[in-house]
Amino acid sequence: MVYHHKDSIRDVLEAYYKMNAPIGLVPTMGALHHGHLELIARSQAENAITIISIFVNPTQFDNAGDLEKYPRTLEQDVAMIKELAGNFIVFNPSPEHLYEDDVRSQSYDFGGIEKEMEGAHRTGHFDGVGTVLSLFFKALKPTNAYFGEKDFQQLQIVRKLVEIESLPVTIVGCPIVREESGLAMSSRNKRLNETELEEATLLHKTLLGATERFESHTIEELKKWAIHEFEKNPNIQLEYFEIAEADTLTSVSEKKKNTQYRVFLAAFVGPVRLIDNMALN
Ligand code: AMP
């Protein structure tokens, strides 16, 4: 059920292409958790077969240490998938095979959304994301592909990518899955110790606090408040706290009527960089 080569996985998919049976794709970097499982369940319900890709994509990392330390737990991941009821196959190519020996990003113009937030803080990140997803979509030809709102900016980038490249795949966004503590599930949480796991709940608490204050405070006041909350804990470094229009992801300094806003943040908890976001209205 684990395929490392494009040709061998396409041999399996051929029957589905011929029958016009829907194929779901859930792209992941592995170290699977319940957030991934929700995407997988949604795909399983809506498709005849689900491909789960497990691939730590080197071109979307701008930090070699981060890439090296990213958790890789293929055996555990496959065991977890085997426990699930449904028709699943795993795609786990090597970077050299997937990129045909040219492990580099294409450069994309996503209309500006790639320059905000994650794009501003991780050089070339969305070029890497766009490149790898374009390779997956072209190689596997899924009918539907599933992405979490945990990476809301990435979800909007992917929607733009399929528009720019006219790829015949439907992009499905899925809600954020959280721990009981409110912490958004993430493979990177595996790198946190018990104290840090507790401290990391500050991200979610700040997002909640921002939603509660959104009507009564200006954006500037909200930002000041959030920065102050983070200054209370020296082990957590806030990288950004932005309020942006949900469609365009443009950061705003003033609220307009009839506009949907979301709050986004990134912070280092010890050495581990985490992101989270939430709808504001
Ligand atoms: P990753 O393996 O972190 O690249 O994530 C693979 C996919 O799972 C992406 O579409 C993520 O947005 C999604 N995902 C990761 N964590 C969560 C979560 N806590 N809730 C919902 N989706 C998630």
Short mmCIF file of C-alpha atoms and ligand atoms in Angstrom, two decimals:
data_model
loop_
_atom_site.label_atom_id
_atom_site.label_comp_id
_atom_site.label_asym_id
_atom_site.label_seq_id
_atom_site.Cartn_x
_atom_site.Cartn_y
_atom_site.Cartn_z
CA MET A 1 0.00 0.00 0.00
CA VAL A 2 3.05 2.31 0.08
CA TYR A 3 4.25 3.48 -3.34
CA HIS A 4 7.55 5.26 -3.86
CA HIS A 5 7.34 5.70 -7.63
CA LYS A 6 4.97 7.70 -9.79
CA ASP A 7 4.61 4.91 -12.36
CA SER A 8 3.72 2.24 -9.82
CA ILE A 9 1.06 4.39 -8.10
CA ARG A 10 -0.33 5.41 -11.50
CA ASP A 11 -0.72 1.70 -12.37
CA VAL A 12 -3.11 1.43 -9.42
CA LEU A 13 -4.93 4.66 -10.26
CA GLU A 14 -5.42 3.73 -13.91
CA ALA A 15 -8.53 1.64 -13.09
CA TYR A 16 -10.08 4.65 -11.31
CA TYR A 17 -9.30 7.04 -14.18
CA LYS A 18 -10.96 4.57 -16.58
CA MET A 19 -14.10 4.26 -14.43
CA ASN A 20 -14.19 8.01 -13.83
CA ALA A 21 -14.25 7.15 -10.11
CA PRO A 22 -13.31 10.06 -7.82
CA ILE A 23 -9.79 10.03 -6.38
CA GLY A 24 -8.99 11.99 -3.20
CA LEU A 25 -5.54 13.32 -2.33
CA VAL A 26 -4.45 14.32 1.17
CA PRO A 27 -0.98 15.86 0.95
CA THR A 28 0.95 15.64 4.23
CA MET A 29 4.50 15.80 5.50
CA GLY A 30 3.82 12.80 7.76
CA ALA A 31 4.06 12.48 11.55
CA LEU A 32 0.32 12.03 11.30
CA HIS A 33 -2.08 13.26 13.98
CA HIS A 34 -5.85 13.73 14.32
CA GLY A 35 -5.80 16.88 12.20
CA HIS A 36 -4.55 14.78 9.27
CA LEU A 37 -7.02 12.01 10.12
CA GLU A 38 -9.96 14.41 9.75
CA LEU A 39 -8.79 15.29 6.24
CA ILE A 40 -8.37 11.60 5.45
CA ALA A 41 -11.87 10.78 6.77
CA ARG A 42 -13.41 13.54 4.68
CA SER A 43 -11.64 12.27 1.57
CA GLN A 44 -12.61 8.70 2.34
CA ALA A 45 -16.28 9.73 2.52
CA GLU A 46 -16.16 11.58 -0.80
CA ASN A 47 -13.93 9.42 -3.03
CA ALA A 48 -13.52 5.85 -4.29
CA ILE A 49 -9.86 5.84 -3.22
CA THR A 50 -7.69 8.20 -1.15
CA ILE A 51 -4.02 8.83 -1.75
CA ILE A 52 -2.19 10.03 1.35
CA SER A 53 1.10 11.55 0.33
CA ILE A 54 3.82 11.56 2.96
CA PHE A 55 6.62 13.78 1.75
CA VAL A 56 8.75 16.29 3.64
CA ASN A 57 9.19 18.77 0.82
CA PRO A 58 12.70 20.27 0.95
CA THR A 59 11.91 23.22 -1.33
CA GLN A 60 9.42 24.79 1.09
CA PHE A 61 11.92 25.04 3.95
CA ASP A 62 14.10 28.14 4.17
CA ASN A 63 15.92 26.80 7.22
CA ALA A 64 18.12 23.69 6.92
CA GLY A 65 17.89 22.95 10.65
CA ASP A 66 14.10 23.03 10.56
CA LEU A 67 14.06 20.63 7.59
CA GLU A 68 16.49 18.28 9.31
CA LYS A 69 14.57 18.28 12.62
CA TYR A 70 11.14 17.84 11.00
CA PRO A 71 9.72 14.59 12.51
CA ARG A 72 9.81 11.59 10.15
CA THR A 73 7.78 8.60 11.35
CA LEU A 74 6.82 6.71 8.17
CA GLU A 75 6.40 3.29 9.81
CA GLN A 76 4.12 4.65 12.53
CA ASP A 77 2.17 6.68 9.96
CA VAL A 78 1.56 3.64 7.76
CA ALA A 79 0.51 1.58 10.80
CA MET A 80 -1.97 4.33 11.71
CA ILE A 81 -3.41 4.36 8.18
CA LYS A 82 -3.74 0.55 8.19
CA GLU A 83 -5.99 0.85 11.24
CA LEU A 84 -8.46 3.01 9.33
CA ALA A 85 -11.38 1.51 7.44
CA GLY A 86 -11.35 2.58 3.80
CA ASN A 87 -9.52 2.38 0.51
CA PHE A 88 -6.14 4.10 1.08
CA ILE A 89 -2.80 4.15 -0.65
CA VAL A 90 0.31 6.02 0.47
CA PHE A 91 2.60 7.94 -1.86
CA ASN A 92 6.09 8.42 -0.42
CA PRO A 93 8.51 9.41 -3.17
CA SER A 94 12.10 10.53 -2.66
CA PRO A 95 12.74 14.22 -3.47
CA GLU A 96 15.03 13.22 -6.39
CA HIS A 97 12.36 10.98 -7.91
CA LEU A 98 9.48 13.42 -7.49
CA TYR A 99 11.50 16.38 -8.82
CA GLU A 100 13.24 14.28 -11.48
CA ASP A 101 16.66 15.13 -10.05
CA ASP A 102 16.10 18.89 -10.14
CA VAL A 103 15.05 19.63 -6.54
CA ARG A 104 14.22 23.31 -7.03
CA SER A 105 11.18 25.55 -6.82
CA GLN A 106 9.46 27.27 -9.66
CA SER A 107 8.73 30.88 -9.00
CA TYR A 108 5.06 31.84 -8.75
CA ASP A 109 2.99 34.99 -8.81
CA PHE A 110 -0.03 34.25 -6.65
CA GLY A 111 -1.31 37.80 -6.93
CA GLY A 112 0.29 39.06 -3.72
CA ILE A 113 -1.04 36.60 -1.12
CA GLU A 114 2.35 34.87 -1.20
CA LYS A 115 3.98 38.04 0.16
CA GLU A 116 1.96 38.27 3.38
CA MET A 117 2.62 36.59 6.74
CA GLU A 118 4.19 33.12 6.14
CA GLY A 119 5.46 34.36 2.79
CA ALA A 120 7.09 37.40 4.38
CA HIS A 121 8.76 35.34 7.11
CA ARG A 122 9.77 32.19 5.20
CA THR A 123 11.62 33.11 2.02
CA GLY A 124 10.47 31.06 -0.98
CA HIS A 125 8.07 29.01 1.15
CA PHE A 126 5.04 29.30 -1.14
CA ASP A 127 7.13 28.76 -4.28
CA GLY A 128 8.09 25.42 -2.73
CA VAL A 129 4.49 24.63 -1.75
CA GLY A 130 3.21 25.57 -5.23
CA THR A 131 5.90 23.53 -6.97
CA VAL A 132 5.38 20.34 -4.99
CA LEU A 133 1.59 20.47 -5.22
CA SER A 134 1.71 21.13 -8.93
CA LEU A 135 3.94 18.03 -9.28
CA PHE A 136 1.50 15.95 -7.19
CA PHE A 137 -1.59 17.15 -9.05
CA LYS A 138 -0.03 16.49 -12.45
CA ALA A 139 1.39 13.08 -11.50
CA LEU A 140 -1.64 11.71 -9.62
CA LYS A 141 -4.58 13.57 -11.23
CA PRO A 142 -6.79 13.56 -8.13
CA THR A 143 -10.43 14.63 -8.42
CA ASN A 144 -10.42 16.29 -4.98
CA ALA A 145 -7.59 17.45 -2.70
CA TYR A 146 -7.98 18.16 1.01
CA PHE A 147 -6.22 20.89 3.00
CA GLY A 148 -6.56 22.15 6.58
CA GLU A 149 -7.50 25.69 7.57
CA LYS A 150 -4.66 25.33 10.08
CA ASP A 151 -2.55 26.53 7.14
CA PHE A 152 -5.16 29.00 5.92
CA GLN A 153 -2.77 31.01 3.78
CA GLN A 154 -1.54 27.80 2.13
CA LEU A 155 -5.15 26.83 1.40
CA GLN A 156 -5.70 30.15 -0.41
CA ILE A 157 -2.40 29.70 -2.29
CA VAL A 158 -3.48 26.24 -3.46
CA ARG A 159 -6.81 27.61 -4.70
CA LYS A 160 -4.85 30.22 -6.66
CA LEU A 161 -2.39 27.59 -7.98
CA VAL A 162 -5.13 25.43 -9.53
CA GLU A 163 -6.66 28.56 -11.07
CA ILE A 164 -3.33 29.74 -12.55
CA GLU A 165 -2.39 26.30 -13.91
CA SER A 166 -6.00 25.35 -14.84
CA LEU A 167 -5.67 22.06 -12.96
CA PRO A 168 -8.83 19.93 -12.92
CA VAL A 169 -8.91 19.31 -9.16
CA THR A 170 -11.38 20.55 -6.54
CA ILE A 171 -9.75 22.01 -3.43
CA VAL A 172 -11.56 21.23 -0.19
CA GLY A 173 -10.78 23.21 2.99
CA CYS A 174 -11.27 21.48 6.38
CA PRO A 175 -11.59 23.03 9.88
CA ILE A 176 -8.71 23.18 12.37
CA VAL A 177 -8.49 20.25 14.78
CA ARG A 178 -7.30 21.17 18.28
CA GLU A 179 -6.07 19.42 21.42
CA GLU A 180 -8.35 19.70 24.45
CA SER A 181 -6.06 22.51 25.62
CA GLY A 182 -6.94 24.47 22.47
CA LEU A 183 -3.47 24.01 20.93
CA ALA A 184 -3.83 23.39 17.19
CA MET A 185 -2.61 19.90 16.35
CA SER A 186 0.67 19.94 14.46
CA SER A 187 3.46 17.49 13.69
CA ARG A 188 5.80 20.08 15.20
CA ASN A 189 4.09 19.67 18.60
CA LYS A 190 6.02 16.37 18.85
CA ARG A 191 9.14 18.48 19.43
CA LEU A 192 7.67 20.25 22.49
CA ASN A 193 8.23 19.06 26.07
CA GLU A 194 5.43 19.05 28.64
CA THR A 195 6.08 22.58 29.88
CA GLU A 196 6.24 23.91 26.32
CA LEU A 197 3.01 22.11 25.37
CA GLU A 198 1.31 23.99 28.20
CA GLU A 199 3.00 27.30 27.31
CA ALA A 200 2.01 26.88 23.64
CA THR A 201 -1.68 27.21 24.56
CA LEU A 202 -0.94 30.96 24.65
CA LEU A 203 -1.33 30.98 20.84
CA HIS A 204 -4.92 29.74 20.97
CA LYS A 205 -5.75 31.87 24.04
CA THR A 206 -4.54 34.97 22.21
CA LEU A 207 -6.63 34.15 19.13
CA LEU A 208 -9.69 33.65 21.32
CA GLY A 209 -8.95 36.90 23.16
CA ALA A 210 -8.72 38.69 19.82
CA THR A 211 -12.13 37.37 18.71
CA GLU A 212 -13.68 38.53 22.01
CA ARG A 213 -12.16 42.01 21.66
CA PHE A 214 -12.66 42.38 17.91
CA GLU A 215 -15.87 44.47 18.01
CA SER A 216 -14.82 46.73 20.87
CA HIS A 217 -11.16 47.41 19.99
CA THR A 218 -9.30 48.98 17.07
CA ILE A 219 -6.81 46.82 15.18
CA GLU A 220 -3.96 48.80 16.67
CA GLU A 221 -5.26 48.20 20.20
CA LEU A 222 -5.65 44.49 19.47
CA LYS A 223 -2.09 44.23 18.21
CA LYS A 224 -0.73 46.05 21.28
CA TRP A 225 -2.73 43.78 23.54
CA ALA A 226 -1.50 40.62 21.79
CA ILE A 227 2.14 41.72 21.85
CA HIS A 228 1.79 42.45 25.56
CA GLU A 229 0.33 38.97 26.22
CA PHE A 230 3.34 37.37 24.54
CA GLU A 231 5.83 39.57 26.39
CA LYS A 232 4.66 37.95 29.63
CA ASN A 233 6.29 34.64 28.65
CA PRO A 234 10.02 34.88 27.81
CA ASN A 235 10.11 31.32 26.35
CA ILE A 236 7.66 32.31 23.59
CA GLN A 237 8.67 34.75 20.88
CA LEU A 238 5.86 36.19 18.80
CA GLU A 239 6.92 36.47 15.15
CA TYR A 240 3.79 38.12 13.81
CA PHE A 241 0.20 38.85 14.82
CA GLU A 242 -1.85 40.04 11.86
CA ILE A 243 -5.47 40.73 11.16
CA ALA A 244 -6.22 40.19 7.50
CA GLU A 245 -9.14 40.05 5.10
CA ALA A 246 -10.09 36.39 4.79
CA ASP A 247 -10.20 36.41 0.95
CA THR A 248 -7.17 38.45 0.01
CA LEU A 249 -5.11 37.92 3.17
CA THR A 250 -4.09 41.55 3.03
CA SER A 251 -3.18 42.77 6.50
CA VAL A 252 -5.38 45.63 7.62
CA SER A 253 -5.04 48.47 10.06
CA GLU A 254 -8.71 49.50 9.95
CA LYS A 255 -11.94 47.51 9.84
CA LYS A 256 -14.38 47.88 6.95
CA LYS A 257 -18.04 46.95 6.98
CA ASN A 258 -19.22 43.71 5.31
CA THR A 259 -15.74 42.21 5.27
CA GLN A 260 -14.68 38.88 6.72
CA TYR A 261 -11.54 39.02 8.84
CA ARG A 262 -9.22 36.41 10.31
CA VAL A 263 -6.44 36.70 12.85
CA PHE A 264 -3.13 34.94 12.15
CA LEU A 265 -0.07 34.44 14.28
CA ALA A 266 3.29 32.68 14.30
CA ALA A 267 5.44 32.20 17.39
CA PHE A 268 8.48 30.27 18.51
CA VAL A 269 7.90 28.13 21.57
CA GLY A 270 11.50 27.44 22.56
CA PRO A 271 13.06 26.42 19.22
CA VAL A 272 9.80 25.27 17.59
CA ARG A 273 7.89 27.55 15.25
CA LEU A 274 4.10 27.23 15.43
CA ILE A 275 1.29 28.96 13.50
CA ASP A 276 -2.44 29.29 14.13
CA ASN A 277 -5.41 31.38 12.96
CA MET A 278 -9.09 31.97 13.60
CA ALA A 279 -12.11 33.67 12.04
CA LEU A 280 -12.90 37.01 13.71
CA ASN A 281 -16.41 37.78 12.47
P1 AMP B 1 1.39 19.03 7.23
O1 AMP B 1 1.68 17.56 7.33
O2 AMP B 1 1.62 19.76 8.50
O3 AMP B 1 2.01 19.65 6.02
O4 AMP B 1 -0.17 19.12 7.00
C1 AMP B 1 -0.82 18.41 5.98
C2 AMP B 1 -2.23 18.92 5.87
O5 AMP B 1 -2.91 18.70 7.11
C3 AMP B 1 -2.31 20.42 5.57
O6 AMP B 1 -3.37 20.64 4.66
C4 AMP B 1 -2.60 21.00 6.91
O7 AMP B 1 -3.29 22.23 6.86
C5 AMP B 1 -3.47 19.93 7.53
N1 AMP B 1 -3.44 20.04 8.99
C6 AMP B 1 -2.34 20.03 9.77
N2 AMP B 1 -2.69 20.22 11.06
C7 AMP B 1 -4.03 20.36 11.08
C8 AMP B 1 -4.99 20.60 12.10
N3 AMP B 1 -4.64 20.73 13.38
N4 AMP B 1 -6.28 20.70 11.75
C9 AMP B 1 -6.66 20.60 10.45
N5 AMP B 1 -5.81 20.36 9.44
C10 AMP B 1 -4.52 20.25 9.75
#
